[in-house]
Amino acid sequence: GQNIDQPTEMTATEGAIVQINCTYQTSGFNGLFWYQQHAGEAPTFLSYNVLDGLEEKGRFSSFLSRSKGYSYLLLKELQMKDSASYLCAAMDSNYQLIWGAGTKLIIKP
Amino acid sequence: GAVVSQHPSRVICKSGTSVKIECRSLDFQATTMFWYRQFPKQSLMLMATSNEGSKATYEQGVEKDKFLINHASLTLSTLTVTSAHPEDSSFYICSARGGADTEAFFGQGTRLTVV
């Protein structure tokens, strides 16, 4: 079956760095997405990886290892506004997104 | 990124009535649109996938006669919740993408409350 695993909740300190991991098992693979979702709002797109390696975009970076079925989202210089849920989603061979349950990130001052 | 507009953002309706939610891609042609439902503190649940000009593909367990989806043009898809019941109260989110391997952009979501 198809499955996405990511931690339920993480806590980090303002100004620090946090890494949110995601492992996936899908029927075929056409890329890995990360979305940010604030409470009561729709998700917003953060990153898309289809090739192995690290993609850096400002304070956020995303890494993918296709052979390991593994990705992580790295957030640097954490700000209070980064408190949100971070959703990992893998695209299968039919170009359908398989969603993780999301990681709730709590930022403390 | 591309803009997807979803309307209304909030709606309260009486049991037994129908509610229509619109999802528009404002600056790109959306060949595929997705409709999701999200319960509090839970992940997105895909309800159906619609391709322009064809019937929507519903996920297992989603009643197609209750959740009517129309994707009449490359910029508009609608979800109609028919004969709404309180258990239909939820956050409904649409997303749209232009190509098969591109990212999907989300609408703002619609919070439906059935009283």
PDB file of C-alpha atoms in Angstrom:
ATOM      1  CA  GLY A   1       0.000   0.000   0.000  1.00  0.00           C
ATOM      2  CA  GLN A   2       0.900   3.628  -0.196  1.00  0.00           C
ATOM      3  CA  ASN A   3       2.017   5.361   2.954  1.00  0.00           C
ATOM      4  CA  ILE A   4       3.581   8.567   4.191  1.00  0.00           C
ATOM      5  CA  ASP A   5       5.115   8.873   7.651  1.00  0.00           C
ATOM      6  CA  GLN A   6       6.095  12.056   9.423  1.00  0.00           C
ATOM      7  CA  PRO A   7       6.263  12.991  13.107  1.00  0.00           C
ATOM      8  CA  THR A   8       3.053  14.226  14.663  1.00  0.00           C
ATOM      9  CA  GLU A   9       4.528  17.134  16.545  1.00  0.00           C
ATOM     10  CA  MET A  10       7.858  18.888  17.045  1.00  0.00           C
ATOM     11  CA  THR A  11       8.958  21.757  19.254  1.00  0.00           C
ATOM     12  CA  ALA A  12      11.799  24.155  18.538  1.00  0.00           C
ATOM     13  CA  THR A  13      13.146  27.463  19.787  1.00  0.00           C
ATOM     14  CA  GLU A  14      12.930  30.778  17.979  1.00  0.00           C
ATOM     15  CA  GLY A  15      16.118  31.399  16.004  1.00  0.00           C
ATOM     16  CA  ALA A  16      17.078  27.736  15.926  1.00  0.00           C
ATOM     17  CA  ILE A  17      17.025  25.138  13.147  1.00  0.00           C
ATOM     18  CA  VAL A  18      14.565  22.265  12.845  1.00  0.00           C
ATOM     19  CA  GLN A  19      14.414  19.306  10.483  1.00  0.00           C
ATOM     20  CA  ILE A  20      11.112  17.601   9.729  1.00  0.00           C
ATOM     21  CA  ASN A  21      11.500  14.124   8.287  1.00  0.00           C
ATOM     22  CA  CYS A  22       9.192  12.280   5.937  1.00  0.00           C
ATOM     23  CA  THR A  23       9.370   8.720   4.625  1.00  0.00           C
ATOM     24  CA  TYR A  24       7.181   7.497   1.831  1.00  0.00           C
ATOM     25  CA  GLN A  25       6.088   4.350   0.047  1.00  0.00           C
ATOM     26  CA  THR A  26       4.200   4.864  -3.183  1.00  0.00           C
ATOM     27  CA  SER A  27       3.322   3.027  -6.368  1.00  0.00           C
ATOM     28  CA  GLY A  28       5.752   4.811  -8.613  1.00  0.00           C
ATOM     29  CA  PHE A  29       7.120   8.239  -7.796  1.00  0.00           C
ATOM     30  CA  ASN A  30       6.778  11.597  -9.467  1.00  0.00           C
ATOM     31  CA  GLY A  31       8.031  13.954  -6.818  1.00  0.00           C
ATOM     32  CA  LEU A  32       7.769  14.989  -3.190  1.00  0.00           C
ATOM     33  CA  PHE A  33       5.988  18.117  -2.015  1.00  0.00           C
ATOM     34  CA  TRP A  34       6.078  20.094   1.199  1.00  0.00           C
ATOM     35  CA  TYR A  35       3.238  22.381   2.201  1.00  0.00           C
ATOM     36  CA  GLN A  36       2.760  24.701   5.160  1.00  0.00           C
ATOM     37  CA  GLN A  37      -0.638  24.990   6.757  1.00  0.00           C
ATOM     38  CA  HIS A  38      -1.573  27.481   9.454  1.00  0.00           C
ATOM     39  CA  ALA A  39      -4.530  26.610  11.630  1.00  0.00           C
ATOM     40  CA  GLY A  40      -7.822  27.221   9.871  1.00  0.00           C
ATOM     41  CA  GLU A  41      -6.189  28.007   6.554  1.00  0.00           C
ATOM     42  CA  ALA A  42      -5.533  26.109   3.344  1.00  0.00           C
ATOM     43  CA  PRO A  43      -2.046  24.712   2.711  1.00  0.00           C
ATOM     44  CA  THR A  44       0.514  26.798   0.853  1.00  0.00           C
ATOM     45  CA  PHE A  45       3.201  25.326  -1.362  1.00  0.00           C
ATOM     46  CA  LEU A  46       6.764  25.303  -0.022  1.00  0.00           C
ATOM     47  CA  SER A  47       8.831  22.982  -2.188  1.00  0.00           C
ATOM     48  CA  TYR A  48       8.927  20.242  -4.796  1.00  0.00           C
ATOM     49  CA  ASN A  49      11.740  17.691  -5.168  1.00  0.00           C
ATOM     50  CA  VAL A  50      11.931  15.047  -7.856  1.00  0.00           C
ATOM     51  CA  LEU A  51      15.703  14.591  -8.081  1.00  0.00           C
ATOM     52  CA  ASP A  52      17.982  13.520  -5.254  1.00  0.00           C
ATOM     53  CA  GLY A  53      19.622  16.290  -3.333  1.00  0.00           C
ATOM     54  CA  LEU A  54      18.992  19.491  -1.485  1.00  0.00           C
ATOM     55  CA  GLU A  55      16.896  22.375  -2.778  1.00  0.00           C
ATOM     56  CA  GLU A  56      17.401  25.626  -0.915  1.00  0.00           C
ATOM     57  CA  LYS A  57      14.849  28.409  -0.911  1.00  0.00           C
ATOM     58  CA  GLY A  58      15.629  31.129   1.566  1.00  0.00           C
ATOM     59  CA  ARG A  59      15.229  29.940   5.139  1.00  0.00           C
ATOM     60  CA  PHE A  60      13.614  26.697   3.952  1.00  0.00           C
ATOM     61  CA  SER A  61      15.416  23.777   2.312  1.00  0.00           C
ATOM     62  CA  SER A  62      14.105  20.409   1.213  1.00  0.00           C
ATOM     63  CA  PHE A  63      16.058  17.222   0.676  1.00  0.00           C
ATOM     64  CA  LEU A  64      15.160  14.058  -1.196  1.00  0.00           C
ATOM     65  CA  SER A  65      16.658  10.573  -1.370  1.00  0.00           C
ATOM     66  CA  ARG A  66      14.661   8.464  -3.811  1.00  0.00           C
ATOM     67  CA  SER A  67      16.573   5.282  -3.039  1.00  0.00           C
ATOM     68  CA  LYS A  68      15.680   5.607   0.635  1.00  0.00           C
ATOM     69  CA  GLY A  69      12.158   6.916   0.159  1.00  0.00           C
ATOM     70  CA  TYR A  70      13.082   9.802   2.417  1.00  0.00           C
ATOM     71  CA  SER A  71      12.758  13.551   2.484  1.00  0.00           C
ATOM     72  CA  TYR A  72      13.229  16.283   5.004  1.00  0.00           C
ATOM     73  CA  LEU A  73      12.275  19.913   5.318  1.00  0.00           C
ATOM     74  CA  LEU A  74      14.859  22.097   7.021  1.00  0.00           C
ATOM     75  CA  LEU A  75      13.797  25.393   8.545  1.00  0.00           C
ATOM     76  CA  LYS A  76      16.509  27.818   9.619  1.00  0.00           C
ATOM     77  CA  GLU A  77      16.388  30.946  11.774  1.00  0.00           C
ATOM     78  CA  LEU A  78      13.004  29.963  13.089  1.00  0.00           C
ATOM     79  CA  GLN A  79      10.445  32.687  13.597  1.00  0.00           C
ATOM     80  CA  MET A  80       7.265  32.559  15.638  1.00  0.00           C
ATOM     81  CA  LYS A  81       5.234  32.774  12.414  1.00  0.00           C
ATOM     82  CA  ASP A  82       6.709  29.423  11.369  1.00  0.00           C
ATOM     83  CA  SER A  83       4.441  27.752  13.921  1.00  0.00           C
ATOM     84  CA  ALA A  84       2.198  25.688  11.662  1.00  0.00           C
ATOM     85  CA  SER A  85       1.603  22.194  10.379  1.00  0.00           C
ATOM     86  CA  TYR A  86       3.947  20.965   7.677  1.00  0.00           C
ATOM     87  CA  LEU A  87       2.506  18.468   5.245  1.00  0.00           C
ATOM     88  CA  CYS A  88       4.579  16.033   3.221  1.00  0.00           C
ATOM     89  CA  ALA A  89       2.985  14.624   0.072  1.00  0.00           C
ATOM     90  CA  ALA A  90       4.369  12.182  -2.489  1.00  0.00           C
ATOM     91  CA  MET A  91       3.104  11.972  -6.036  1.00  0.00           C
ATOM     92  CA  ASP A  92       2.574   8.452  -7.323  1.00  0.00           C
ATOM     93  CA  SER A  93       2.748   7.048 -10.836  1.00  0.00           C
ATOM     94  CA  ASN A  94      -0.782   8.299 -11.555  1.00  0.00           C
ATOM     95  CA  TYR A  95       0.256  11.805 -10.507  1.00  0.00           C
ATOM     96  CA  GLN A  96      -1.960  11.588  -7.444  1.00  0.00           C
ATOM     97  CA  LEU A  97      -0.764  13.126  -4.202  1.00  0.00           C
ATOM     98  CA  ILE A  98      -0.482  10.845  -1.198  1.00  0.00           C
ATOM     99  CA  TRP A  99      -0.598  12.965   1.932  1.00  0.00           C
ATOM    100  CA  GLY A 100       1.084  12.567   5.267  1.00  0.00           C
ATOM    101  CA  ALA A 101      -0.856  13.474   8.404  1.00  0.00           C
ATOM    102  CA  GLY A 102       1.245  16.575   8.913  1.00  0.00           C
ATOM    103  CA  THR A 103       3.772  17.638  11.539  1.00  0.00           C
ATOM    104  CA  LYS A 104       2.655  20.312  13.955  1.00  0.00           C
ATOM    105  CA  LEU A 105       5.619  22.572  14.634  1.00  0.00           C
ATOM    106  CA  ILE A 106       5.546  24.581  17.844  1.00  0.00           C
ATOM    107  CA  ILE A 107       7.995  27.463  18.150  1.00  0.00           C
ATOM    108  CA  LYS A 108       8.894  28.679  21.617  1.00  0.00           C
ATOM    109  CA  PRO A 109      10.479  32.051  22.380  1.00  0.00           C
TER     110      PRO A 109
ATOM    111  CA  GLY B   1       2.963  31.240  -7.408  1.00  0.00           C
ATOM    112  CA  ALA B   2      -0.252  30.762  -9.288  1.00  0.00           C
ATOM    113  CA  VAL B   3      -3.517  31.930  -7.750  1.00  0.00           C
ATOM    114  CA  VAL B   4      -6.497  29.754  -7.000  1.00  0.00           C
ATOM    115  CA  SER B   5      -9.572  31.502  -5.671  1.00  0.00           C
ATOM    116  CA  GLN B   6     -12.181  29.599  -3.688  1.00  0.00           C
ATOM    117  CA  HIS B   7     -15.542  31.047  -2.767  1.00  0.00           C
ATOM    118  CA  PRO B   8     -17.199  31.352  -0.322  1.00  0.00           C
ATOM    119  CA  SER B   9     -14.695  31.214   2.513  1.00  0.00           C
ATOM    120  CA  ARG B  10     -17.398  30.514   5.086  1.00  0.00           C
ATOM    121  CA  VAL B  11     -20.971  29.349   4.739  1.00  0.00           C
ATOM    122  CA  ILE B  12     -23.664  28.351   7.181  1.00  0.00           C
ATOM    123  CA  CYS B  13     -26.644  26.479   5.831  1.00  0.00           C
ATOM    124  CA  LYS B  14     -29.653  24.635   7.133  1.00  0.00           C
ATOM    125  CA  SER B  15     -29.953  20.877   7.065  1.00  0.00           C
ATOM    126  CA  GLY B  16     -31.457  19.650   3.837  1.00  0.00           C
ATOM    127  CA  THR B  17     -30.309  22.531   1.692  1.00  0.00           C
ATOM    128  CA  SER B  18     -27.570  22.501  -0.934  1.00  0.00           C
ATOM    129  CA  VAL B  19     -24.392  24.529  -0.990  1.00  0.00           C
ATOM    130  CA  LYS B  20     -22.183  25.295  -3.977  1.00  0.00           C
ATOM    131  CA  ILE B  21     -18.476  26.026  -3.599  1.00  0.00           C
ATOM    132  CA  GLU B  22     -16.529  27.521  -6.483  1.00  0.00           C
ATOM    133  CA  CYS B  23     -12.856  27.074  -7.270  1.00  0.00           C
ATOM    134  CA  ARG B  24     -11.218  29.242  -9.908  1.00  0.00           C
ATOM    135  CA  SER B  25      -7.685  29.302 -11.263  1.00  0.00           C
ATOM    136  CA  LEU B  26      -7.060  32.973 -11.937  1.00  0.00           C
ATOM    137  CA  ASP B  27      -3.837  33.037 -13.914  1.00  0.00           C
ATOM    138  CA  PHE B  28      -3.391  29.576 -15.389  1.00  0.00           C
ATOM    139  CA  GLN B  29      -5.412  26.848 -17.013  1.00  0.00           C
ATOM    140  CA  ALA B  30      -6.160  24.075 -14.584  1.00  0.00           C
ATOM    141  CA  THR B  31      -6.360  20.789 -16.410  1.00  0.00           C
ATOM    142  CA  THR B  32      -6.933  18.999 -13.124  1.00  0.00           C
ATOM    143  CA  MET B  33      -8.681  20.123  -9.975  1.00  0.00           C
ATOM    144  CA  PHE B  34      -8.840  18.309  -6.690  1.00  0.00           C
ATOM    145  CA  TRP B  35     -11.362  18.579  -3.893  1.00  0.00           C
ATOM    146  CA  TYR B  36     -10.328  17.802  -0.348  1.00  0.00           C
ATOM    147  CA  ARG B  37     -12.029  17.648   2.969  1.00  0.00           C
ATOM    148  CA  GLN B  38     -10.281  18.266   6.233  1.00  0.00           C
ATOM    149  CA  PHE B  39     -11.564  17.537   9.711  1.00  0.00           C
ATOM    150  CA  PRO B  40     -10.036  19.345  12.686  1.00  0.00           C
ATOM    151  CA  LYS B  41      -6.488  18.260  13.466  1.00  0.00           C
ATOM    152  CA  GLN B  42      -6.506  15.755  10.624  1.00  0.00           C
ATOM    153  CA  SER B  43      -4.776  15.601   7.282  1.00  0.00           C
ATOM    154  CA  LEU B  44      -6.326  16.394   3.956  1.00  0.00           C
ATOM    155  CA  MET B  45      -8.650  13.749   2.627  1.00  0.00           C
ATOM    156  CA  LEU B  46      -8.994  13.635  -1.133  1.00  0.00           C
ATOM    157  CA  MET B  47     -12.633  13.478  -2.145  1.00  0.00           C
ATOM    158  CA  ALA B  48     -12.406  13.559  -5.918  1.00  0.00           C
ATOM    159  CA  THR B  49     -10.276  14.470  -8.886  1.00  0.00           C
ATOM    160  CA  SER B  50     -11.743  16.242 -11.865  1.00  0.00           C
ATOM    161  CA  ASN B  51     -10.322  16.819 -15.300  1.00  0.00           C
ATOM    162  CA  GLU B  52     -11.778  19.524 -17.486  1.00  0.00           C
ATOM    163  CA  GLY B  53     -14.612  18.269 -19.629  1.00  0.00           C
ATOM    164  CA  SER B  54     -14.873  14.831 -18.057  1.00  0.00           C
ATOM    165  CA  LYS B  55     -16.623  13.291 -15.077  1.00  0.00           C
ATOM    166  CA  ALA B  56     -14.945  13.490 -11.721  1.00  0.00           C
ATOM    167  CA  THR B  57     -13.235  10.458 -10.234  1.00  0.00           C
ATOM    168  CA  TYR B  58     -14.395   9.949  -6.672  1.00  0.00           C
ATOM    169  CA  GLU B  59     -12.398   8.315  -3.918  1.00  0.00           C
ATOM    170  CA  GLN B  60     -13.760   5.249  -2.227  1.00  0.00           C
ATOM    171  CA  GLY B  61     -16.416   6.080   0.310  1.00  0.00           C
ATOM    172  CA  VAL B  62     -17.306   9.477  -1.171  1.00  0.00           C
ATOM    173  CA  GLU B  63     -20.904   9.674  -2.397  1.00  0.00           C
ATOM    174  CA  LYS B  64     -20.896  11.142  -5.871  1.00  0.00           C
ATOM    175  CA  ASP B  65     -24.614  11.926  -5.728  1.00  0.00           C
ATOM    176  CA  LYS B  66     -24.121  13.916  -2.567  1.00  0.00           C
ATOM    177  CA  PHE B  67     -20.959  15.744  -3.570  1.00  0.00           C
ATOM    178  CA  LEU B  68     -21.542  16.918  -7.127  1.00  0.00           C
ATOM    179  CA  ILE B  69     -18.441  18.101  -8.929  1.00  0.00           C
ATOM    180  CA  ASN B  70     -18.459  19.991 -12.176  1.00  0.00           C
ATOM    181  CA  HIS B  71     -15.322  21.037 -14.062  1.00  0.00           C
ATOM    182  CA  ALA B  72     -16.885  22.804 -16.990  1.00  0.00           C
ATOM    183  CA  SER B  73     -13.921  24.940 -17.992  1.00  0.00           C
ATOM    184  CA  LEU B  74     -10.159  25.111 -17.581  1.00  0.00           C
ATOM    185  CA  THR B  75     -10.533  27.770 -14.897  1.00  0.00           C
ATOM    186  CA  LEU B  76     -13.581  26.724 -12.907  1.00  0.00           C
ATOM    187  CA  SER B  77     -14.658  23.740 -10.874  1.00  0.00           C
ATOM    188  CA  THR B  78     -17.596  23.589  -8.498  1.00  0.00           C
ATOM    189  CA  LEU B  79     -18.470  21.312  -5.612  1.00  0.00           C
ATOM    190  CA  THR B  80     -22.115  21.140  -4.601  1.00  0.00           C
ATOM    191  CA  VAL B  81     -22.973  19.544  -1.286  1.00  0.00           C
ATOM    192  CA  THR B  82     -26.537  18.370  -1.745  1.00  0.00           C
ATOM    193  CA  SER B  83     -29.049  17.835   1.054  1.00  0.00           C
ATOM    194  CA  ALA B  84     -26.469  18.874   3.602  1.00  0.00           C
ATOM    195  CA  HIS B  85     -26.417  17.321   7.066  1.00  0.00           C
ATOM    196  CA  PRO B  86     -24.562  18.454  10.198  1.00  0.00           C
ATOM    197  CA  GLU B  87     -21.973  15.711   9.665  1.00  0.00           C
ATOM    198  CA  ASP B  88     -21.065  17.397   6.376  1.00  0.00           C
ATOM    199  CA  SER B  89     -19.732  20.327   8.379  1.00  0.00           C
ATOM    200  CA  SER B  90     -16.051  20.513   7.542  1.00  0.00           C
ATOM    201  CA  PHE B  91     -13.313  22.478   5.841  1.00  0.00           C
ATOM    202  CA  TYR B  92     -13.403  21.930   2.088  1.00  0.00           C
ATOM    203  CA  ILE B  93     -10.336  22.811   0.043  1.00  0.00           C
ATOM    204  CA  CYS B  94      -9.781  22.784  -3.695  1.00  0.00           C
ATOM    205  CA  SER B  95      -6.486  22.681  -5.506  1.00  0.00           C
ATOM    206  CA  ALA B  96      -5.610  23.049  -9.141  1.00  0.00           C
ATOM    207  CA  ARG B  97      -2.672  22.248 -11.328  1.00  0.00           C
ATOM    208  CA  GLY B  98      -1.827  23.009 -14.906  1.00  0.00           C
ATOM    209  CA  GLY B  99       0.185  19.921 -15.800  1.00  0.00           C
ATOM    210  CA  ALA B 100       0.480  16.371 -14.531  1.00  0.00           C
ATOM    211  CA  ASP B 101       3.839  16.806 -12.845  1.00  0.00           C
ATOM    212  CA  THR B 102       3.521  20.352 -11.571  1.00  0.00           C
ATOM    213  CA  GLU B 103       2.710  21.528  -8.099  1.00  0.00           C
ATOM    214  CA  ALA B 104      -0.877  22.031  -7.103  1.00  0.00           C
ATOM    215  CA  PHE B 105      -2.012  25.389  -5.807  1.00  0.00           C
ATOM    216  CA  PHE B 106      -4.680  25.571  -3.175  1.00  0.00           C
ATOM    217  CA  GLY B 107      -7.727  27.721  -2.791  1.00  0.00           C
ATOM    218  CA  GLN B 108      -8.343  29.461   0.508  1.00  0.00           C
ATOM    219  CA  GLY B 109     -10.740  26.784   1.688  1.00  0.00           C
ATOM    220  CA  THR B 110     -14.406  26.911   2.621  1.00  0.00           C
ATOM    221  CA  ARG B 111     -15.601  26.298   6.142  1.00  0.00           C
ATOM    222  CA  LEU B 112     -19.045  24.759   5.902  1.00  0.00           C
ATOM    223  CA  THR B 113     -21.302  24.632   8.930  1.00  0.00           C
ATOM    224  CA  VAL B 114     -24.612  22.823   8.620  1.00  0.00           C
ATOM    225  CA  VAL B 115     -27.113  23.642  11.338  1.00  0.00           C
TER     226      VAL B 115
END
